[in-house]
Tab-separated table of C-alpha atoms in Angstrom:
chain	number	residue	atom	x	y	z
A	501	UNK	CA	-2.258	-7.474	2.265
A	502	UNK	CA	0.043	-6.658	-0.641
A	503	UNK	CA	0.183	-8.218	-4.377
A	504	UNK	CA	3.472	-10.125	-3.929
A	505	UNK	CA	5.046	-10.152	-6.790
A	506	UNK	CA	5.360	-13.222	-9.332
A	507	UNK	CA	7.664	-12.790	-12.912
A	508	UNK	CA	7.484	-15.330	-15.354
A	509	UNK	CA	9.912	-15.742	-18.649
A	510	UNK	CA	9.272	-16.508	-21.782
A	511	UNK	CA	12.558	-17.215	-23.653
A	512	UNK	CA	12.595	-15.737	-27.242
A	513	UNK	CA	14.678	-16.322	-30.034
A	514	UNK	CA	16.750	-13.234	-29.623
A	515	UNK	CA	16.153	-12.180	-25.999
A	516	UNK	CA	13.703	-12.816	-23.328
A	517	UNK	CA	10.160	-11.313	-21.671
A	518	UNK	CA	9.866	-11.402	-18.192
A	519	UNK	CA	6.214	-10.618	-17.330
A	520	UNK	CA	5.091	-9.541	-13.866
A	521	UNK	CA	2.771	-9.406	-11.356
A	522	UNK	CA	1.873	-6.938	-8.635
A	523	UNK	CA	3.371	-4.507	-6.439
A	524	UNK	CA	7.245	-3.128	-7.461
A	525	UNK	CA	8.533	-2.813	-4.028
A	526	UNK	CA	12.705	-3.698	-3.054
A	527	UNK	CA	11.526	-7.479	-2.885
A	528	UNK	CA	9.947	-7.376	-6.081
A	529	UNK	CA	12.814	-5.822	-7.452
A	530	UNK	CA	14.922	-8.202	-6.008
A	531	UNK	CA	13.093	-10.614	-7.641
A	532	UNK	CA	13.086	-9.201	-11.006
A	533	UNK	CA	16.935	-9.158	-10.795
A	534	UNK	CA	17.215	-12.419	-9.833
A	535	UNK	CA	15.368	-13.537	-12.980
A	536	UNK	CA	16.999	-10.905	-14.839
A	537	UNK	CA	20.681	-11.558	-13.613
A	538	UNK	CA	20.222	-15.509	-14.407
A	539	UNK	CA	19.008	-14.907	-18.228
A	540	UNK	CA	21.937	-12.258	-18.501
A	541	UNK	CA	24.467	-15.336	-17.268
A	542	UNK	CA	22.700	-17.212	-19.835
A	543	UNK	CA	24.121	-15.245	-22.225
A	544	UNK	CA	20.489	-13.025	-22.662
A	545	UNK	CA	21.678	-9.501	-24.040
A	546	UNK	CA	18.003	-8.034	-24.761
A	547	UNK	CA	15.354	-8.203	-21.898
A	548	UNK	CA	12.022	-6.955	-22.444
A	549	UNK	CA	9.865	-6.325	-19.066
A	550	UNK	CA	5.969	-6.282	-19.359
A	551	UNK	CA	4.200	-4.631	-16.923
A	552	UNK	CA	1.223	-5.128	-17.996
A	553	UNK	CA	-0.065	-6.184	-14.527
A	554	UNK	CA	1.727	-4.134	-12.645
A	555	UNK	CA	-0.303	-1.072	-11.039
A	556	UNK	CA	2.041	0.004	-8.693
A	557	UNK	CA	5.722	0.409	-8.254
A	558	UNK	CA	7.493	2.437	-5.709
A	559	UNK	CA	11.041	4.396	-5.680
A	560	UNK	CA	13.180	1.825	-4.042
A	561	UNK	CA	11.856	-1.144	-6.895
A	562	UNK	CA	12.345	1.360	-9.495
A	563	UNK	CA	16.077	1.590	-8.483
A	564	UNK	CA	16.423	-1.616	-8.702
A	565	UNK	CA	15.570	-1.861	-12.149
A	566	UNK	CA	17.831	1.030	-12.446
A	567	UNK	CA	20.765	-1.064	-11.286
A	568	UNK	CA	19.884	-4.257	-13.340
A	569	UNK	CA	19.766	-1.622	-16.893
A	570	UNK	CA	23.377	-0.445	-15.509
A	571	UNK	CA	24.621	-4.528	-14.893
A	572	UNK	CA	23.004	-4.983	-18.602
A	573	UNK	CA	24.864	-1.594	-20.568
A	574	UNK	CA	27.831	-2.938	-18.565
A	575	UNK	CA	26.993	-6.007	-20.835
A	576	UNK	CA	26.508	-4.231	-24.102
A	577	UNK	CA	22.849	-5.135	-23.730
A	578	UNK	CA	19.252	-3.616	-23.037
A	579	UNK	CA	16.288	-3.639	-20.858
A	580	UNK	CA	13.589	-2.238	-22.041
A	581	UNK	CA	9.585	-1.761	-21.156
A	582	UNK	CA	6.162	-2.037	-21.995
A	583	UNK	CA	2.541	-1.538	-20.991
A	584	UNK	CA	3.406	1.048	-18.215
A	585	UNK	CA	0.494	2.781	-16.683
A	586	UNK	CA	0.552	6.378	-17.117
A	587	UNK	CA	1.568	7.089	-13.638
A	588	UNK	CA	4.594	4.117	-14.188
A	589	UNK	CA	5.546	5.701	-17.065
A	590	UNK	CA	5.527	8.907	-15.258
A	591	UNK	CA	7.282	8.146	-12.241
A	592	UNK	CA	10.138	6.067	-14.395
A	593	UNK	CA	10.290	9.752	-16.570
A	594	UNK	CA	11.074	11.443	-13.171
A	595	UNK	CA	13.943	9.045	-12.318
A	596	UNK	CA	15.352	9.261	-14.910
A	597	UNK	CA	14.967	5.843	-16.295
A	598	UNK	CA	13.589	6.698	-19.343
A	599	UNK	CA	16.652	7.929	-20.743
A	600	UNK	CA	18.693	5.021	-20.528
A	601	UNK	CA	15.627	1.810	-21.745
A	602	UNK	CA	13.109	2.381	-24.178
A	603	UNK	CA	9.203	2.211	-23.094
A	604	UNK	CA	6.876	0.986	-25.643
A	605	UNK	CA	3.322	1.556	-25.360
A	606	UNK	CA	2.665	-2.411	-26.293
A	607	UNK	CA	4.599	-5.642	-26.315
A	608	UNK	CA	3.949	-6.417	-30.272
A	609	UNK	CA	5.732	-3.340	-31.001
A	610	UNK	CA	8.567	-3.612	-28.181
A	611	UNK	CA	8.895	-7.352	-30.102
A	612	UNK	CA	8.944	-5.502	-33.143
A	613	UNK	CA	11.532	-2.845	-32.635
A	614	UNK	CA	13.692	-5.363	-30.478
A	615	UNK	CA	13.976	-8.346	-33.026
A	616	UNK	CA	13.242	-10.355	-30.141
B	38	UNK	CA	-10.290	4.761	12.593
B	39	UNK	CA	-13.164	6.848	12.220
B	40	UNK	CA	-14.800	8.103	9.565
B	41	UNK	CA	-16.714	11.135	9.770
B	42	UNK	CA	-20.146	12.403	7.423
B	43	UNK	CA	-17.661	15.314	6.226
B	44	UNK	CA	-15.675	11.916	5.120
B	45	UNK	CA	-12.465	12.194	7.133
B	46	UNK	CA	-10.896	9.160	7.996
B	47	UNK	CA	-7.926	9.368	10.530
B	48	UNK	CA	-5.485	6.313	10.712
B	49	UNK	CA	-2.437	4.554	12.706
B	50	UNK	CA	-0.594	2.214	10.878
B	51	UNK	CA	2.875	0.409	12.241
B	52	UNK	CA	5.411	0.962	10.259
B	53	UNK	CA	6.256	-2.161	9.253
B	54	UNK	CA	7.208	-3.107	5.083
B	55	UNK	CA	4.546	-2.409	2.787
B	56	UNK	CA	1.945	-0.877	5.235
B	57	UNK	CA	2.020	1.981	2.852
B	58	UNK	CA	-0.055	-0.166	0.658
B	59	UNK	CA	-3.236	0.107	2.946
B	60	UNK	CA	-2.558	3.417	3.312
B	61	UNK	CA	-3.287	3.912	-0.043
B	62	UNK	CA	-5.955	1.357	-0.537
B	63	UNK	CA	-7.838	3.318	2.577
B	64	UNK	CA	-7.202	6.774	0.635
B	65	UNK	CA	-8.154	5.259	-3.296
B	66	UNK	CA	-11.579	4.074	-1.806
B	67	UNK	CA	-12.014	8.185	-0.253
B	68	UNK	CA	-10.778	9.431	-3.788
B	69	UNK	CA	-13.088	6.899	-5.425
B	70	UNK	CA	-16.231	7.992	-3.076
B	71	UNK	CA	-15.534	11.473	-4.130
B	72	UNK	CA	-15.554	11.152	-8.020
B	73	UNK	CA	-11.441	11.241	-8.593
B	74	UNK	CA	-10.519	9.962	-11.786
B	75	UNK	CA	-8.824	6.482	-11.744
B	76	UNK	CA	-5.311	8.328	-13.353
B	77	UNK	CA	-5.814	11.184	-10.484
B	78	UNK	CA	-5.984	8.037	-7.907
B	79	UNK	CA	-3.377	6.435	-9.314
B	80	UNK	CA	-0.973	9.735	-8.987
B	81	UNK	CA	-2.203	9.798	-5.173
B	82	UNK	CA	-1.405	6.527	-4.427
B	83	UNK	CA	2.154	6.637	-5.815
B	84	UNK	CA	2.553	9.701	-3.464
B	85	UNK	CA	1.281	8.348	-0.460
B	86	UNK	CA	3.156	5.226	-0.617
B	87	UNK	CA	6.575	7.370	-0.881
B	88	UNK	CA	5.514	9.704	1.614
B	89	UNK	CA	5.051	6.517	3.926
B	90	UNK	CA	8.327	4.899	2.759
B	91	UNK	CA	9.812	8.002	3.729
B	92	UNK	CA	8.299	7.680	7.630
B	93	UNK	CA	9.555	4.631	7.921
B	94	UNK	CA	12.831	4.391	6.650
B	95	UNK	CA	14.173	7.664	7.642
B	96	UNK	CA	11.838	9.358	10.605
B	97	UNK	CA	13.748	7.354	13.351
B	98	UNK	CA	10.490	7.634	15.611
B	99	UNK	CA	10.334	5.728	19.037
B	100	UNK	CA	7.200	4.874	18.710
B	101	UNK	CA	7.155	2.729	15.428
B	102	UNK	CA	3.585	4.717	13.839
B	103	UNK	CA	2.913	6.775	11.300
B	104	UNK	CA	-0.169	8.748	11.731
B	105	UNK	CA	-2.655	9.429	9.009
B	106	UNK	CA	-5.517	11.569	8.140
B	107	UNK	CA	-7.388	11.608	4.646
B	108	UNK	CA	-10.226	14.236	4.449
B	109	UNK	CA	-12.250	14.626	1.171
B	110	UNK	CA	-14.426	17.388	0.235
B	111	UNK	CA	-15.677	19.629	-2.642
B	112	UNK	CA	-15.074	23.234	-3.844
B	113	UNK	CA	-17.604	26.040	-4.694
B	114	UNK	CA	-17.160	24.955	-8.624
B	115	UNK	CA	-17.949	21.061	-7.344
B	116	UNK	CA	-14.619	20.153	-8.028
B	117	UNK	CA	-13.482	17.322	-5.167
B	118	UNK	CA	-10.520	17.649	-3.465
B	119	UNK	CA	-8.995	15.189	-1.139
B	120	UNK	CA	-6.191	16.359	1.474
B	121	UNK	CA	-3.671	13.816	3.039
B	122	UNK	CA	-1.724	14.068	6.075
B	123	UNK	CA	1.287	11.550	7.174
B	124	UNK	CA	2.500	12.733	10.464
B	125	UNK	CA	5.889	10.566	12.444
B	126	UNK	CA	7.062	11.490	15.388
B	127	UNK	CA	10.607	10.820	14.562
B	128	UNK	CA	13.760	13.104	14.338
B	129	UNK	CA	12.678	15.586	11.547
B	130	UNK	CA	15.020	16.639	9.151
B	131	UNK	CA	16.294	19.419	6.618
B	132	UNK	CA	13.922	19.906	3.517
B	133	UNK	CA	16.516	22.819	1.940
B	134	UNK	CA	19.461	19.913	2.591
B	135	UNK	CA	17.425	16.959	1.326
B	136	UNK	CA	16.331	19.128	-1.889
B	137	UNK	CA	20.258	19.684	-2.129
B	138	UNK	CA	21.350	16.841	-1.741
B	139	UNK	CA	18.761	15.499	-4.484
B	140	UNK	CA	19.952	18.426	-6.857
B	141	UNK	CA	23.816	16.916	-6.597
B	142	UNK	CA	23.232	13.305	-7.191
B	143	UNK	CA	21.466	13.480	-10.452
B	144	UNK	CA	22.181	10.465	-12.462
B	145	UNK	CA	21.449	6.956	-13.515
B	146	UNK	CA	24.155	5.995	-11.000
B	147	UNK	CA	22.401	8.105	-8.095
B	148	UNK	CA	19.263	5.774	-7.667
B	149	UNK	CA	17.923	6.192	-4.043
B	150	UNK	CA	16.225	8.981	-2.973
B	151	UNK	CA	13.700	10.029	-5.275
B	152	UNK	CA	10.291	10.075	-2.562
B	153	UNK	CA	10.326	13.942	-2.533
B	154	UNK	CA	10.140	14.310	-5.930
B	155	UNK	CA	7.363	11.701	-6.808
B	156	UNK	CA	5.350	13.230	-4.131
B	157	UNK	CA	5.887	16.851	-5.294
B	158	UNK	CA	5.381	15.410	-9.051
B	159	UNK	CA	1.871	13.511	-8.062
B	160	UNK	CA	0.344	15.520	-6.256
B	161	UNK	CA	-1.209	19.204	-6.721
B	162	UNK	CA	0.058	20.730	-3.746
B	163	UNK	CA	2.616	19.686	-0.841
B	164	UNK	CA	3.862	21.276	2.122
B	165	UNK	CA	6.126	19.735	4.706
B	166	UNK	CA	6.320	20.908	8.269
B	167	UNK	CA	9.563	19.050	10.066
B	168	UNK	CA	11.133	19.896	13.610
B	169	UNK	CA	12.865	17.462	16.418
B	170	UNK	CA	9.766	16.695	17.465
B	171	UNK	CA	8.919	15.032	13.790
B	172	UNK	CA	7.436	15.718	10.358
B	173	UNK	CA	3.922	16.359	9.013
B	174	UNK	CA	3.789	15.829	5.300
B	175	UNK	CA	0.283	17.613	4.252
B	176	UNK	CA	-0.567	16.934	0.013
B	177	UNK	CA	-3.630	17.763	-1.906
B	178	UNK	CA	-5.056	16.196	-4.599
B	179	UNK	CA	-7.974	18.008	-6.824
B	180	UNK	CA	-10.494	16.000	-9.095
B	181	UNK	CA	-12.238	17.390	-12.289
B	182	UNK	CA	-14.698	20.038	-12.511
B	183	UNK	CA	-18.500	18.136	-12.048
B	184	UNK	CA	-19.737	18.726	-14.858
């Protein structure tokens, strides 16, 4: 019934992507933390996360990305987004997310801006 | 369920993790039906899935449903509407002390929570009726003027 969600990483010179894959829920989050948490032990100070095919997230997933941008700042490092849907982008904006990553409307320019 | 030629569809899910996702599949394919715009669906959907992650984690009902009713209709201008109702039979609770307590925990560090807001933030128009005898969350969403 739901899009379980799957994150894959692609390890860049100066960071790391994790794409994913369906439904943002407290598992998904979970997972993304898991994935984030062993890059950052890895020594990985700038994640980008590409949500390109990602339609829907919900509150409790969201603060779980919440927690893993906190664990990262603690770490002098940054998580930041890209190809949010409108409504994403939106519900990140009321959470207050977006003042603490930066959202990029694509992942060439998050790459970009990043130095990844 | 039923579905009705004024298109009314009335539901009973278990709450169980992630039902909320069929609750919102079930209310996308109304919206869809009715002309909504994919962003206006979208908005919906994100409601309606923290509206049912609200029953579930904090109604404390007996009887482990969440009741649902989607209805979807059109104005004098053509305009389609669709109205949502998530009913629990839970505990209830205290929308002035939930608004509060939202108000005081403002904050990266403050991350739990949120539902009310999205809801109120997706949706056109909300209203909330909660007593002991459990909570009725009633939201409207309005599609473009046909053209």
């Amino acid at each position: 019934m739901t899009d379980e969600l799957k994150v894959a990483v692609e390890r860049k010179p100066n960071g790391a992507i994790l794409y994913t894959k369906g439904y943002i829920n407290n598992v998904g989050g979970e997972e993304i933390a898991a994935r984030a948490y062993e890059l950052m032990d890895g020594g990985v100070r700038s994640l980008l996360l590409n949500l390109r095919e990602t339609k829907i997230v919900n509150s409790i997933g969201i603060s779980i990305l919440i927690e893993i941008i906190e664990k990262m700042m603690e770490k002098g490092g940054r998580l930041s987004f890209c190809c949010l849907t409108p409504v994403i982008q939106k519900t990140f904006q009321i959470m207050g997310l977006a003042q603490y990553a930066a959202i990029f409307p694509d992942e060439e320019s998050a790459v970009r801006e990043l130095t990844l | 369920m039923t579905t009705t030629a004024e298109r009314q569809m009335d539901l009973t899910l278990p709450m169980v993790p992630d039902i909320e996702i069929a609750a919102a599949r079930a209310a996308g394919n109304l919206a869809r039906e009715l002309g909504l715009s994919s962003e206006k669906i979208d908005e919906m959907t994100h409601a309606i899935i923290e509206a049912c992650i609200n029953a579930r984690e904090h109604s404390g009902c007996a009887d482990g449903r969440m009741y649902l009713r989607f209805r979807g209709s059109s104005g004098a201008d053509g305009a389609p509407r669709i109205d949502v109702w998530i009913t629990d039979h839970g505990r209830g609770f205290d929308l002035d002390q939930a608004r509060s307590r939202r108000r005081h925990h403002e904050g990266v560090s403050h991350k739990r929570g949120w539902g009310l807001q999205i809801i109120e933030a997706h949706m056109d128009e909300v209203d909330i009726s909660s007593s002991a005898d459990g909570t009725t969350i009633h939201m409207v969403k309005y599609g473009e003027k046909a053209i």
